[in-house]
Amino acid sequence: MKKLAGLIVSCLIMFSCGGSLQEHSSAPEVVTSSLERNGLVFDPFGEDRGAPIGIPFPNDALLKSTNGYLRLDTSSVNDVAEKALYEAINRLDIKGFSPNTPIIIPLINDIPVDPSSLTGRYLLIDLDTGENHTDRLTFKQDGRYLKFYPVKPLEPGHRYAFLLLEGVKDVHGNPFISPQVFNSLEEDGLFDPIYQAVGLSREDVLEAFTFTTADKTLSSQDLGAIKAYLLSFQSNPDTPFPEIRGLSYQSITSDYGSLDSAVDKVAYLVANTPELRSYVSLGYFPAFDVTKLSELNSKVSSGETFDIKDYVKFIPIFFGNRENYNGSVYIFQHGLGGYKEQVESLLTDISLPVVAIDLPFHGDYTKLTENSENECGEGKCFLTSNVAQNRFNIYQAVFNLRLLEKLLRSGLYDIDGDGNPDTPLKVYFLGISMGAITGSIYANFGNPDKVVLNVGGANLISIVDTAKNETITSLLEATGVKKNTYAYAYLLGIFQLILDPADPVYLATTDSSKTLLQNAYGDTVVPNVSNEALAKRVGFDRHTSVENPDPTNPPSPSPGWYMFGNEDNWVHHGFLLHTEIDKYPEAEGKLDLQFVENAQGAARKQINDFFSQ
């Protein structure tokens, strides 16, 4: 199989030089078309980074000039930090993008594809093993592009062949037009060995291409070395670039795991330090900066005198339903742009006592340490174009949840409000949106007794690419990169590469026996393709449809994956907390207030029953 992939790559390279096909009917610049049918674009000649994607992406042909290695051009990058990050990626010597990068197929126009005709008419073959990995993908149409999203990571460092088969039609019933340039490639017969290996002939295939996935990414140590380099560079431009070791995908869980190993030491420090205990007794949570844990441990071990406020931010905990305490409590984590007090809307319908803390850079948690001068709120600094910092923000949030559970189980907090600390028998978790993303990872490394993940997701870049709500689309706009250009495709692959060590697709819990997933049909913030990636990681292959939610007859309070809504009646992203459908103008015509209210009531009742049984 490796030889087959090599043949195809050489074929594509042969046809990837010369002028452009932009004046031909298959060129990607055709924004609208007089054709009443759709088809495929295959333009291997135009590769300007600002141009619309003209050949399937990712693609080994795009790396032809760098001998098959991913090399990011830093010559025109003026931002020092961005340039350093790209240089670090170059030094990884990888032959492709993240194994979670979406596959993008350019089309002639935006006439919708008939989804039923596409089902069963595409193949993803691992050329290194010969295995069929088609079931790791799901698809969506995005205007003039078909996109196939991994809902299970592809194998790292492997070469793949993607084949789109004859029989795909548009919604008018017209067969897709095959691209002329690709047809000329086929005539040389270099694809025939792959076709034969999967029992196909040339006549069966509309389009085929190969790509390779990265076998490693940047580690936390690499990112730390880059940060130190940038600090030194400010005063000394001759600072040598640091050694980049990389992080193998086989060891990807060890990156956050190396931080998580400190949670017991930190919990011990809290329990045995009077100043820290004093804050805890007042209902504060000690949020230790995860990037300073190693430094803190060294100072504690050496007996050195230091200011603890250089390493910790004390953030207030919200306590709710304290009067109902009977040995069980749940931790609540809000979503992007939210705050811990949002859980107040749930207190009547979910009767258990709750403790809630803010995500980093949200609510009262506006800086990472008490003595820090860098302050930022309302979630504006949690997810930004600084993807490396985004990764540490997720690590920080997960570590906080881990430590909070430890401190609760150690009997350090007064849960019922009677003035005495309590030691709960059961600790549950409820996370919404970003809180479900961070919570899914916490559930893997921590030990919550039950877990509810509401409107969460995995494969983080699929959220950025498919979301329609301004909450997420503004993140893309901030990069200044136009969607569905080559620059955009590279951005997706690079961002996901860096985020992979913090992505639930690798780190989320796999214990489906104690996990309840709730998703909103038509979610425009964390779309259903991302919900599916998380569900498959947890261990759920299919969801239970809650097409007509009824608060008086809620879904079963059993572990599982539940989808609220249907094609005619969507449910908006924040439905568990509020029913303000006007906040989702992109779903206008699909949201009915009464239906959303019913979904909210049914979902809340399901959670209450799940925690209570």
PDB file of N, CA and C in Angstrom, residues 429-520:
ATOM      1  N   PHE A 429     -20.960  15.979  38.231  1.00  0.00           N
ATOM      2  CA  PHE A 429     -20.511  17.107  37.414  1.00  0.00           C
ATOM      3  C   PHE A 429     -21.534  17.421  36.333  1.00  0.00           C
ATOM      4  N   LEU A 430     -21.759  18.720  36.106  1.00  0.00           N
ATOM      5  CA  LEU A 430     -22.584  19.210  35.001  1.00  0.00           C
ATOM      6  C   LEU A 430     -21.836  20.338  34.308  1.00  0.00           C
ATOM      7  N   GLY A 431     -21.526  20.136  33.043  1.00  0.00           N
ATOM      8  CA  GLY A 431     -20.858  21.167  32.263  1.00  0.00           C
ATOM      9  C   GLY A 431     -21.673  21.524  31.043  1.00  0.00           C
ATOM     10  N   ILE A 432     -21.666  22.813  30.704  1.00  0.00           N
ATOM     11  CA  ILE A 432     -22.409  23.315  29.554  1.00  0.00           C
ATOM     12  C   ILE A 432     -21.440  23.941  28.556  1.00  0.00           C
ATOM     13  N   SER A 433     -21.542  23.564  27.295  1.00  0.00           N
ATOM     14  CA  SER A 433     -20.752  24.160  26.221  1.00  0.00           C
ATOM     15  C   SER A 433     -19.256  24.004  26.509  1.00  0.00           C
ATOM     16  N   MET A 434     -18.516  25.096  26.663  1.00  0.00           N
ATOM     17  CA  MET A 434     -17.096  24.969  26.977  1.00  0.00           C
ATOM     18  C   MET A 434     -16.904  24.241  28.294  1.00  0.00           C
ATOM     19  N   GLY A 435     -17.841  24.416  29.214  1.00  0.00           N
ATOM     20  CA  GLY A 435     -17.772  23.675  30.473  1.00  0.00           C
ATOM     21  C   GLY A 435     -17.926  22.184  30.277  1.00  0.00           C
ATOM     22  N   ALA A 436     -18.646  21.783  29.222  1.00  0.00           N
ATOM     23  CA  ALA A 436     -18.754  20.360  28.897  1.00  0.00           C
ATOM     24  C   ALA A 436     -17.486  19.858  28.222  1.00  0.00           C
ATOM     25  N   ILE A 437     -16.825  20.729  27.475  1.00  0.00           N
ATOM     26  CA  ILE A 437     -15.564  20.367  26.828  1.00  0.00           C
ATOM     27  C   ILE A 437     -14.478  20.154  27.880  1.00  0.00           C
ATOM     28  N   THR A 438     -14.296  21.143  28.747  1.00  0.00           N
ATOM     29  CA  THR A 438     -13.301  20.988  29.814  1.00  0.00           C
ATOM     30  C   THR A 438     -13.718  19.883  30.780  1.00  0.00           C
ATOM     31  N   GLY A 439     -15.022  19.778  31.024  1.00  0.00           N
ATOM     32  CA  GLY A 439     -15.521  18.767  31.950  1.00  0.00           C
ATOM     33  C   GLY A 439     -15.348  17.352  31.449  1.00  0.00           C
ATOM     34  N   SER A 440     -15.414  17.170  30.127  1.00  0.00           N
ATOM     35  CA  SER A 440     -15.227  15.823  29.583  1.00  0.00           C
ATOM     36  C   SER A 440     -13.811  15.330  29.841  1.00  0.00           C
ATOM     37  N   ILE A 441     -12.845  16.257  29.830  1.00  0.00           N
ATOM     38  CA  ILE A 441     -11.454  15.896  30.123  1.00  0.00           C
ATOM     39  C   ILE A 441     -11.278  15.671  31.619  1.00  0.00           C
ATOM     40  N   TYR A 442     -11.844  16.574  32.407  1.00  0.00           N
ATOM     41  CA  TYR A 442     -11.810  16.395  33.867  1.00  0.00           C
ATOM     42  C   TYR A 442     -12.380  15.037  34.257  1.00  0.00           C
ATOM     43  N   ALA A 443     -13.463  14.625  33.609  1.00  0.00           N
ATOM     44  CA  ALA A 443     -14.098  13.351  33.951  1.00  0.00           C
ATOM     45  C   ALA A 443     -13.180  12.170  33.678  1.00  0.00           C
ATOM     46  N   ASN A 444     -12.235  12.344  32.762  1.00  0.00           N
ATOM     47  CA  ASN A 444     -11.284  11.281  32.451  1.00  0.00           C
ATOM     48  C   ASN A 444     -10.171  11.210  33.487  1.00  0.00           C
ATOM     49  N   PHE A 445      -9.654  12.355  33.890  1.00  0.00           N
ATOM     50  CA  PHE A 445      -8.531  12.390  34.829  1.00  0.00           C
ATOM     51  C   PHE A 445      -8.992  12.420  36.284  1.00  0.00           C
ATOM     52  N   GLY A 446     -10.201  12.933  36.528  1.00  0.00           N
ATOM     53  CA  GLY A 446     -10.741  12.983  37.877  1.00  0.00           C
ATOM     54  C   GLY A 446     -11.582  11.761  38.187  1.00  0.00           C
ATOM     55  N   ASN A 447     -12.436  11.908  39.203  1.00  0.00           N
ATOM     56  CA  ASN A 447     -13.231  10.758  39.627  1.00  0.00           C
ATOM     57  C   ASN A 447     -14.659  11.153  40.002  1.00  0.00           C
ATOM     58  N   PRO A 448     -15.350  11.936  39.149  1.00  0.00           N
ATOM     59  CA  PRO A 448     -16.742  12.251  39.461  1.00  0.00           C
ATOM     60  C   PRO A 448     -17.600  10.992  39.376  1.00  0.00           C
ATOM     61  N   ASP A 449     -18.608  10.909  40.228  1.00  0.00           N
ATOM     62  CA  ASP A 449     -19.448   9.710  40.260  1.00  0.00           C
ATOM     63  C   ASP A 449     -20.416   9.646  39.084  1.00  0.00           C
ATOM     64  N   LYS A 450     -20.890  10.804  38.623  1.00  0.00           N
ATOM     65  CA  LYS A 450     -21.738  10.884  37.438  1.00  0.00           C
ATOM     66  C   LYS A 450     -21.397  12.169  36.699  1.00  0.00           C
ATOM     67  N   VAL A 451     -21.610  12.146  35.378  1.00  0.00           N
ATOM     68  CA  VAL A 451     -21.210  13.278  34.546  1.00  0.00           C
ATOM     69  C   VAL A 451     -22.312  13.604  33.545  1.00  0.00           C
ATOM     70  N   VAL A 452     -22.677  14.879  33.462  1.00  0.00           N
ATOM     71  CA  VAL A 452     -23.588  15.361  32.423  1.00  0.00           C
ATOM     72  C   VAL A 452     -22.836  16.379  31.574  1.00  0.00           C
ATOM     73  N   LEU A 453     -22.774  16.124  30.274  1.00  0.00           N
ATOM     74  CA  LEU A 453     -22.112  17.021  29.332  1.00  0.00           C
ATOM     75  C   LEU A 453     -23.176  17.561  28.388  1.00  0.00           C
ATOM     76  N   ASN A 454     -23.551  18.808  28.599  1.00  0.00           N
ATOM     77  CA  ASN A 454     -24.618  19.433  27.824  1.00  0.00           C
ATOM     78  C   ASN A 454     -24.017  20.306  26.724  1.00  0.00           C
ATOM     79  N   VAL A 455     -24.407  20.063  25.497  1.00  0.00           N
ATOM     80  CA  VAL A 455     -23.963  20.773  24.284  1.00  0.00           C
ATOM     81  C   VAL A 455     -22.441  20.915  24.209  1.00  0.00           C
ATOM     82  N   GLY A 456     -21.735  19.855  24.540  1.00  0.00           N
ATOM     83  CA  GLY A 456     -20.286  19.840  24.410  1.00  0.00           C
ATOM     84  C   GLY A 456     -19.865  19.281  23.066  1.00  0.00           C
ATOM     85  N   GLY A 457     -18.567  19.260  22.821  1.00  0.00           N
ATOM     86  CA  GLY A 457     -18.074  18.747  21.551  1.00  0.00           C
ATOM     87  C   GLY A 457     -16.614  18.366  21.627  1.00  0.00           C
ATOM     88  N   ALA A 458     -16.125  17.814  20.530  1.00  0.00           N
ATOM     89  CA  ALA A 458     -14.718  17.455  20.386  1.00  0.00           C
ATOM     90  C   ALA A 458     -14.316  17.748  18.949  1.00  0.00           C
ATOM     91  N   ASN A 459     -13.033  17.536  18.641  1.00  0.00           N
ATOM     92  CA  ASN A 459     -12.455  18.008  17.384  1.00  0.00           C
ATOM     93  C   ASN A 459     -12.714  19.508  17.305  1.00  0.00           C
ATOM     94  N   LEU A 460     -11.940  20.267  18.073  1.00  0.00           N
ATOM     95  CA  LEU A 460     -12.232  21.672  18.335  1.00  0.00           C
ATOM     96  C   LEU A 460     -12.282  22.527  17.080  1.00  0.00           C
ATOM     97  N   ILE A 461     -11.456  22.222  16.090  1.00  0.00           N
ATOM     98  CA  ILE A 461     -11.458  23.065  14.901  1.00  0.00           C
ATOM     99  C   ILE A 461     -12.721  22.855  14.091  1.00  0.00           C
ATOM    100  N   SER A 462     -13.386  21.711  14.250  1.00  0.00           N
ATOM    101  CA  SER A 462     -14.660  21.507  13.555  1.00  0.00           C
ATOM    102  C   SER A 462     -15.717  22.458  14.091  1.00  0.00           C
ATOM    103  N   ILE A 463     -15.577  22.855  15.360  1.00  0.00           N
ATOM    104  CA  ILE A 463     -16.500  23.842  15.927  1.00  0.00           C
ATOM    105  C   ILE A 463     -16.290  25.183  15.240  1.00  0.00           C
ATOM    106  N   VAL A 464     -15.039  25.598  15.126  1.00  0.00           N
ATOM    107  CA  VAL A 464     -14.721  26.880  14.488  1.00  0.00           C
ATOM    108  C   VAL A 464     -15.187  26.891  13.035  1.00  0.00           C
ATOM    109  N   ASP A 465     -15.025  25.770  12.340  1.00  0.00           N
ATOM    110  CA  ASP A 465     -15.339  25.723  10.912  1.00  0.00           C
ATOM    111  C   ASP A 465     -16.837  25.650  10.633  1.00  0.00           C
ATOM    112  N   THR A 466     -17.607  25.008  11.502  1.00  0.00           N
ATOM    113  CA  THR A 466     -19.020  24.765  11.189  1.00  0.00           C
ATOM    114  C   THR A 466     -19.995  25.651  11.950  1.00  0.00           C
ATOM    115  N   ALA A 467     -19.543  26.325  13.007  1.00  0.00           N
ATOM    116  CA  ALA A 467     -20.449  27.156  13.803  1.00  0.00           C
ATOM    117  C   ALA A 467     -20.975  28.332  12.977  1.00  0.00           C
ATOM    118  N   LYS A 468     -22.204  28.734  13.257  1.00  0.00           N
ATOM    119  CA  LYS A 468     -22.834  29.860  12.566  1.00  0.00           C
ATOM    120  C   LYS A 468     -23.100  31.038  13.497  1.00  0.00           C
ATOM    121  N   ASN A 469     -22.977  30.837  14.795  1.00  0.00           N
ATOM    122  CA  ASN A 469     -23.258  31.891  15.753  1.00  0.00           C
ATOM    123  C   ASN A 469     -22.054  32.812  15.908  1.00  0.00           C
ATOM    124  N   GLU A 470     -22.331  34.077  16.151  1.00  0.00           N
ATOM    125  CA  GLU A 470     -21.276  35.081  16.250  1.00  0.00           C
ATOM    126  C   GLU A 470     -20.274  34.778  17.357  1.00  0.00           C
ATOM    127  N   THR A 471     -20.706  34.073  18.394  1.00  0.00           N
ATOM    128  CA  THR A 471     -19.800  33.721  19.489  1.00  0.00           C
ATOM    129  C   THR A 471     -18.542  33.038  18.971  1.00  0.00           C
ATOM    130  N   ILE A 472     -18.710  32.182  17.965  1.00  0.00           N
ATOM    131  CA  ILE A 472     -17.588  31.426  17.411  1.00  0.00           C
ATOM    132  C   ILE A 472     -17.068  32.045  16.122  1.00  0.00           C
ATOM    133  N   THR A 473     -17.964  32.515  15.249  1.00  0.00           N
ATOM    134  CA  THR A 473     -17.507  33.054  13.966  1.00  0.00           C
ATOM    135  C   THR A 473     -16.598  34.263  14.138  1.00  0.00           C
ATOM    136  N   SER A 474     -16.776  34.998  15.230  1.00  0.00           N
ATOM    137  CA  SER A 474     -15.918  36.158  15.482  1.00  0.00           C
ATOM    138  C   SER A 474     -14.469  35.740  15.727  1.00  0.00           C
ATOM    139  N   LEU A 475     -14.268  34.518  16.240  1.00  0.00           N
ATOM    140  CA  LEU A 475     -12.904  34.029  16.458  1.00  0.00           C
ATOM    141  C   LEU A 475     -12.173  33.888  15.133  1.00  0.00           C
ATOM    142  N   LEU A 476     -12.892  33.389  14.118  1.00  0.00           N
ATOM    143  CA  LEU A 476     -12.297  33.253  12.792  1.00  0.00           C
ATOM    144  C   LEU A 476     -12.033  34.619  12.181  1.00  0.00           C
ATOM    145  N   GLU A 477     -12.977  35.524  12.323  1.00  0.00           N
ATOM    146  CA  GLU A 477     -12.816  36.863  11.757  1.00  0.00           C
ATOM    147  C   GLU A 477     -11.584  37.560  12.333  1.00  0.00           C
ATOM    148  N   ALA A 478     -11.287  37.273  13.592  1.00  0.00           N
ATOM    149  CA  ALA A 478     -10.148  37.922  14.250  1.00  0.00           C
ATOM    150  C   ALA A 478      -8.817  37.521  13.619  1.00  0.00           C
ATOM    151  N   THR A 479      -8.777  36.378  12.941  1.00  0.00           N
ATOM    152  CA  THR A 479      -7.532  35.947  12.300  1.00  0.00           C
ATOM    153  C   THR A 479      -7.261  36.709  11.011  1.00  0.00           C
ATOM    154  N   GLY A 480      -8.301  37.303  10.430  1.00  0.00           N
ATOM    155  CA  GLY A 480      -8.134  38.024   9.176  1.00  0.00           C
ATOM    156  C   GLY A 480      -8.005  37.126   7.966  1.00  0.00           C
ATOM    157  N   VAL A 481      -8.262  35.837   8.124  1.00  0.00           N
ATOM    158  CA  VAL A 481      -8.135  34.878   7.029  1.00  0.00           C
ATOM    159  C   VAL A 481      -9.514  34.593   6.440  1.00  0.00           C
ATOM    160  N   LYS A 482      -9.622  34.660   5.129  1.00  0.00           N
ATOM    161  CA  LYS A 482     -10.896  34.418   4.460  1.00  0.00           C
ATOM    162  C   LYS A 482     -11.209  32.927   4.440  1.00  0.00           C
ATOM    163  N   LYS A 483     -12.442  32.608   4.748  1.00  0.00           N
ATOM    164  CA  LYS A 483     -12.843  31.207   4.843  1.00  0.00           C
ATOM    165  C   LYS A 483     -12.731  30.501   3.493  1.00  0.00           C
ATOM    166  N   ASN A 484     -12.314  29.235   3.569  1.00  0.00           N
ATOM    167  CA  ASN A 484     -12.234  28.325   2.430  1.00  0.00           C
ATOM    168  C   ASN A 484     -11.215  28.749   1.371  1.00  0.00           C
ATOM    169  N   THR A 485     -10.194  29.479   1.800  1.00  0.00           N
ATOM    170  CA  THR A 485      -9.014  29.705   0.975  1.00  0.00           C
ATOM    171  C   THR A 485      -7.942  28.703   1.407  1.00  0.00           C
ATOM    172  N   TYR A 486      -6.855  28.639   0.638  1.00  0.00           N
ATOM    173  CA  TYR A 486      -5.758  27.764   1.050  1.00  0.00           C
ATOM    174  C   TYR A 486      -5.214  28.190   2.409  1.00  0.00           C
ATOM    175  N   ALA A 487      -5.124  29.506   2.635  1.00  0.00           N
ATOM    176  CA  ALA A 487      -4.629  29.992   3.925  1.00  0.00           C
ATOM    177  C   ALA A 487      -5.531  29.517   5.054  1.00  0.00           C
ATOM    178  N   TYR A 488      -6.824  29.511   4.800  1.00  0.00           N
ATOM    179  CA  TYR A 488      -7.787  29.062   5.809  1.00  0.00           C
ATOM    180  C   TYR A 488      -7.619  27.570   6.088  1.00  0.00           C
ATOM    181  N   ALA A 489      -7.464  26.785   5.032  1.00  0.00           N
ATOM    182  CA  ALA A 489      -7.294  25.342   5.207  1.00  0.00           C
ATOM    183  C   ALA A 489      -6.038  25.035   6.017  1.00  0.00           C
ATOM    184  N   TYR A 490      -4.952  25.743   5.701  1.00  0.00           N
ATOM    185  CA  TYR A 490      -3.721  25.570   6.475  1.00  0.00           C
ATOM    186  C   TYR A 490      -3.945  25.967   7.928  1.00  0.00           C
ATOM    187  N   LEU A 491      -4.690  27.053   8.130  1.00  0.00           N
ATOM    188  CA  LEU A 491      -4.968  27.520   9.483  1.00  0.00           C
ATOM    189  C   LEU A 491      -5.695  26.451  10.287  1.00  0.00           C
ATOM    190  N   LEU A 492      -6.697  25.819   9.673  1.00  0.00           N
ATOM    191  CA  LEU A 492      -7.426  24.754  10.363  1.00  0.00           C
ATOM    192  C   LEU A 492      -6.483  23.629  10.775  1.00  0.00           C
ATOM    193  N   GLY A 493      -5.660  23.187   9.824  1.00  0.00           N
ATOM    194  CA  GLY A 493      -4.760  22.072  10.108  1.00  0.00           C
ATOM    195  C   GLY A 493      -3.724  22.387  11.160  1.00  0.00           C
ATOM    196  N   ILE A 494      -3.232  23.639  11.166  1.00  0.00           N
ATOM    197  CA  ILE A 494      -2.211  24.043  12.137  1.00  0.00           C
ATOM    198  C   ILE A 494      -2.820  24.244  13.515  1.00  0.00           C
ATOM    199  N   PHE A 495      -3.952  24.960  13.563  1.00  0.00           N
ATOM    200  CA  PHE A 495      -4.608  25.185  14.851  1.00  0.00           C
ATOM    201  C   PHE A 495      -4.965  23.869  15.519  1.00  0.00           C
ATOM    202  N   GLN A 496      -5.528  22.939  14.743  1.00  0.00           N
ATOM    203  CA  GLN A 496      -5.913  21.663  15.337  1.00  0.00           C
ATOM    204  C   GLN A 496      -4.687  20.887  15.793  1.00  0.00           C
ATOM    205  N   LEU A 497      -3.598  20.985  15.040  1.00  0.00           N
ATOM    206  CA  LEU A 497      -2.346  20.323  15.417  1.00  0.00           C
ATOM    207  C   LEU A 497      -1.905  20.767  16.809  1.00  0.00           C
ATOM    208  N   ILE A 498      -1.984  22.072  17.069  1.00  0.00           N
ATOM    209  CA  ILE A 498      -1.540  22.599  18.360  1.00  0.00           C
ATOM    210  C   ILE A 498      -2.548  22.296  19.461  1.00  0.00           C
ATOM    211  N   LEU A 499      -3.833  22.276  19.101  1.00  0.00           N
ATOM    212  CA  LEU A 499      -4.876  22.031  20.099  1.00  0.00           C
ATOM    213  C   LEU A 499      -5.073  20.554  20.423  1.00  0.00           C
ATOM    214  N   ASP A 500      -4.587  19.671  19.575  1.00  0.00           N
ATOM    215  CA  ASP A 500      -4.839  18.238  19.769  1.00  0.00           C
ATOM    216  C   ASP A 500      -4.548  17.738  21.186  1.00  0.00           C
ATOM    217  N   PRO A 501      -3.441  18.143  21.825  1.00  0.00           N
ATOM    218  CA  PRO A 501      -3.168  17.631  23.174  1.00  0.00           C
ATOM    219  C   PRO A 501      -4.157  18.108  24.229  1.00  0.00           C
ATOM    220  N   ALA A 502      -5.050  19.054  23.858  1.00  0.00           N
ATOM    221  CA  ALA A 502      -6.074  19.522  24.790  1.00  0.00           C
ATOM    222  C   ALA A 502      -7.474  19.244  24.260  1.00  0.00           C
ATOM    223  N   ASP A 503      -7.580  18.412  23.246  1.00  0.00           N
ATOM    224  CA  ASP A 503      -8.871  18.155  22.608  1.00  0.00           C
ATOM    225  C   ASP A 503      -9.544  16.938  23.227  1.00  0.00           C
ATOM    226  N   PRO A 504     -10.834  17.055  23.565  1.00  0.00           N
ATOM    227  CA  PRO A 504     -11.551  15.897  24.115  1.00  0.00           C
ATOM    228  C   PRO A 504     -11.527  14.672  23.212  1.00  0.00           C
ATOM    229  N   VAL A 505     -11.280  14.862  21.923  1.00  0.00           N
ATOM    230  CA  VAL A 505     -11.257  13.716  21.028  1.00  0.00           C
ATOM    231  C   VAL A 505     -10.168  12.729  21.435  1.00  0.00           C
ATOM    232  N   TYR A 506      -9.147  13.228  22.164  1.00  0.00           N
ATOM    233  CA  TYR A 506      -8.103  12.371  22.720  1.00  0.00           C
ATOM    234  C   TYR A 506      -8.201  12.215  24.236  1.00  0.00           C
ATOM    235  N   LEU A 507      -8.729  13.237  24.918  1.00  0.00           N
ATOM    236  CA  LEU A 507      -8.608  13.287  26.377  1.00  0.00           C
ATOM    237  C   LEU A 507      -9.902  13.046  27.139  1.00  0.00           C
ATOM    238  N   ALA A 508     -11.043  13.088  26.484  1.00  0.00           N
ATOM    239  CA  ALA A 508     -12.315  12.979  27.204  1.00  0.00           C
ATOM    240  C   ALA A 508     -12.495  11.604  27.827  1.00  0.00           C
ATOM    241  N   THR A 509     -13.393  11.538  28.792  1.00  0.00           N
ATOM    242  CA  THR A 509     -13.715  10.276  29.440  1.00  0.00           C
ATOM    243  C   THR A 509     -14.183   9.237  28.431  1.00  0.00           C
ATOM    244  N   THR A 510     -13.890   7.994  28.704  1.00  0.00           N
ATOM    245  CA  THR A 510     -14.396   6.887  27.891  1.00  0.00           C
ATOM    246  C   THR A 510     -15.326   6.002  28.709  1.00  0.00           C
ATOM    247  N   ASP A 511     -15.719   6.496  29.878  1.00  0.00           N
ATOM    248  CA  ASP A 511     -16.607   5.733  30.756  1.00  0.00           C
ATOM    249  C   ASP A 511     -18.056   6.099  30.456  1.00  0.00           C
ATOM    250  N   SER A 512     -18.639   5.406  29.502  1.00  0.00           N
ATOM    251  CA  SER A 512     -20.021   5.700  29.110  1.00  0.00           C
ATOM    252  C   SER A 512     -21.032   5.260  30.152  1.00  0.00           C
ATOM    253  N   SER A 513     -20.612   4.449  31.116  1.00  0.00           N
ATOM    254  CA  SER A 513     -21.554   3.910  32.103  1.00  0.00           C
ATOM    255  C   SER A 513     -22.021   4.952  33.108  1.00  0.00           C
ATOM    256  N   LYS A 514     -21.325   6.082  33.185  1.00  0.00           N
ATOM    257  CA  LYS A 514     -21.724   7.115  34.145  1.00  0.00           C
ATOM    258  C   LYS A 514     -21.862   8.492  33.489  1.00  0.00           C
ATOM    259  N   THR A 515     -22.008   8.489  32.157  1.00  0.00           N
ATOM    260  CA  THR A 515     -22.015   9.748  31.419  1.00  0.00           C
ATOM    261  C   THR A 515     -23.312   9.944  30.652  1.00  0.00           C
ATOM    262  N   LEU A 516     -23.863  11.141  30.760  1.00  0.00           N
ATOM    263  CA  LEU A 516     -25.074  11.542  30.050  1.00  0.00           C
ATOM    264  C   LEU A 516     -24.722  12.703  29.129  1.00  0.00           C
ATOM    265  N   LEU A 517     -24.934  12.522  27.826  1.00  0.00           N
ATOM    266  CA  LEU A 517     -24.696  13.589  26.858  1.00  0.00           C
ATOM    267  C   LEU A 517     -26.031  14.154  26.401  1.00  0.00           C
ATOM    268  N   GLN A 518     -26.171  15.467  26.434  1.00  0.00           N
ATOM    269  CA  GLN A 518     -27.356  16.152  25.927  1.00  0.00           C
ATOM    270  C   GLN A 518     -26.929  17.125  24.840  1.00  0.00           C
ATOM    271  N   ASN A 519     -27.520  16.987  23.651  1.00  0.00           N
ATOM    272  CA  ASN A 519     -27.187  17.882  22.551  1.00  0.00           C
ATOM    273  C   ASN A 519     -28.441  18.508  21.957  1.00  0.00           C
ATOM    274  N   ALA A 520     -28.242  19.628  21.280  1.00  0.00           N
ATOM    275  CA  ALA A 520     -29.332  20.392  20.680  1.00  0.00           C
ATOM    276  C   ALA A 520     -29.297  20.224  19.166  1.00  0.00           C
TER     277      ALA A 520
END
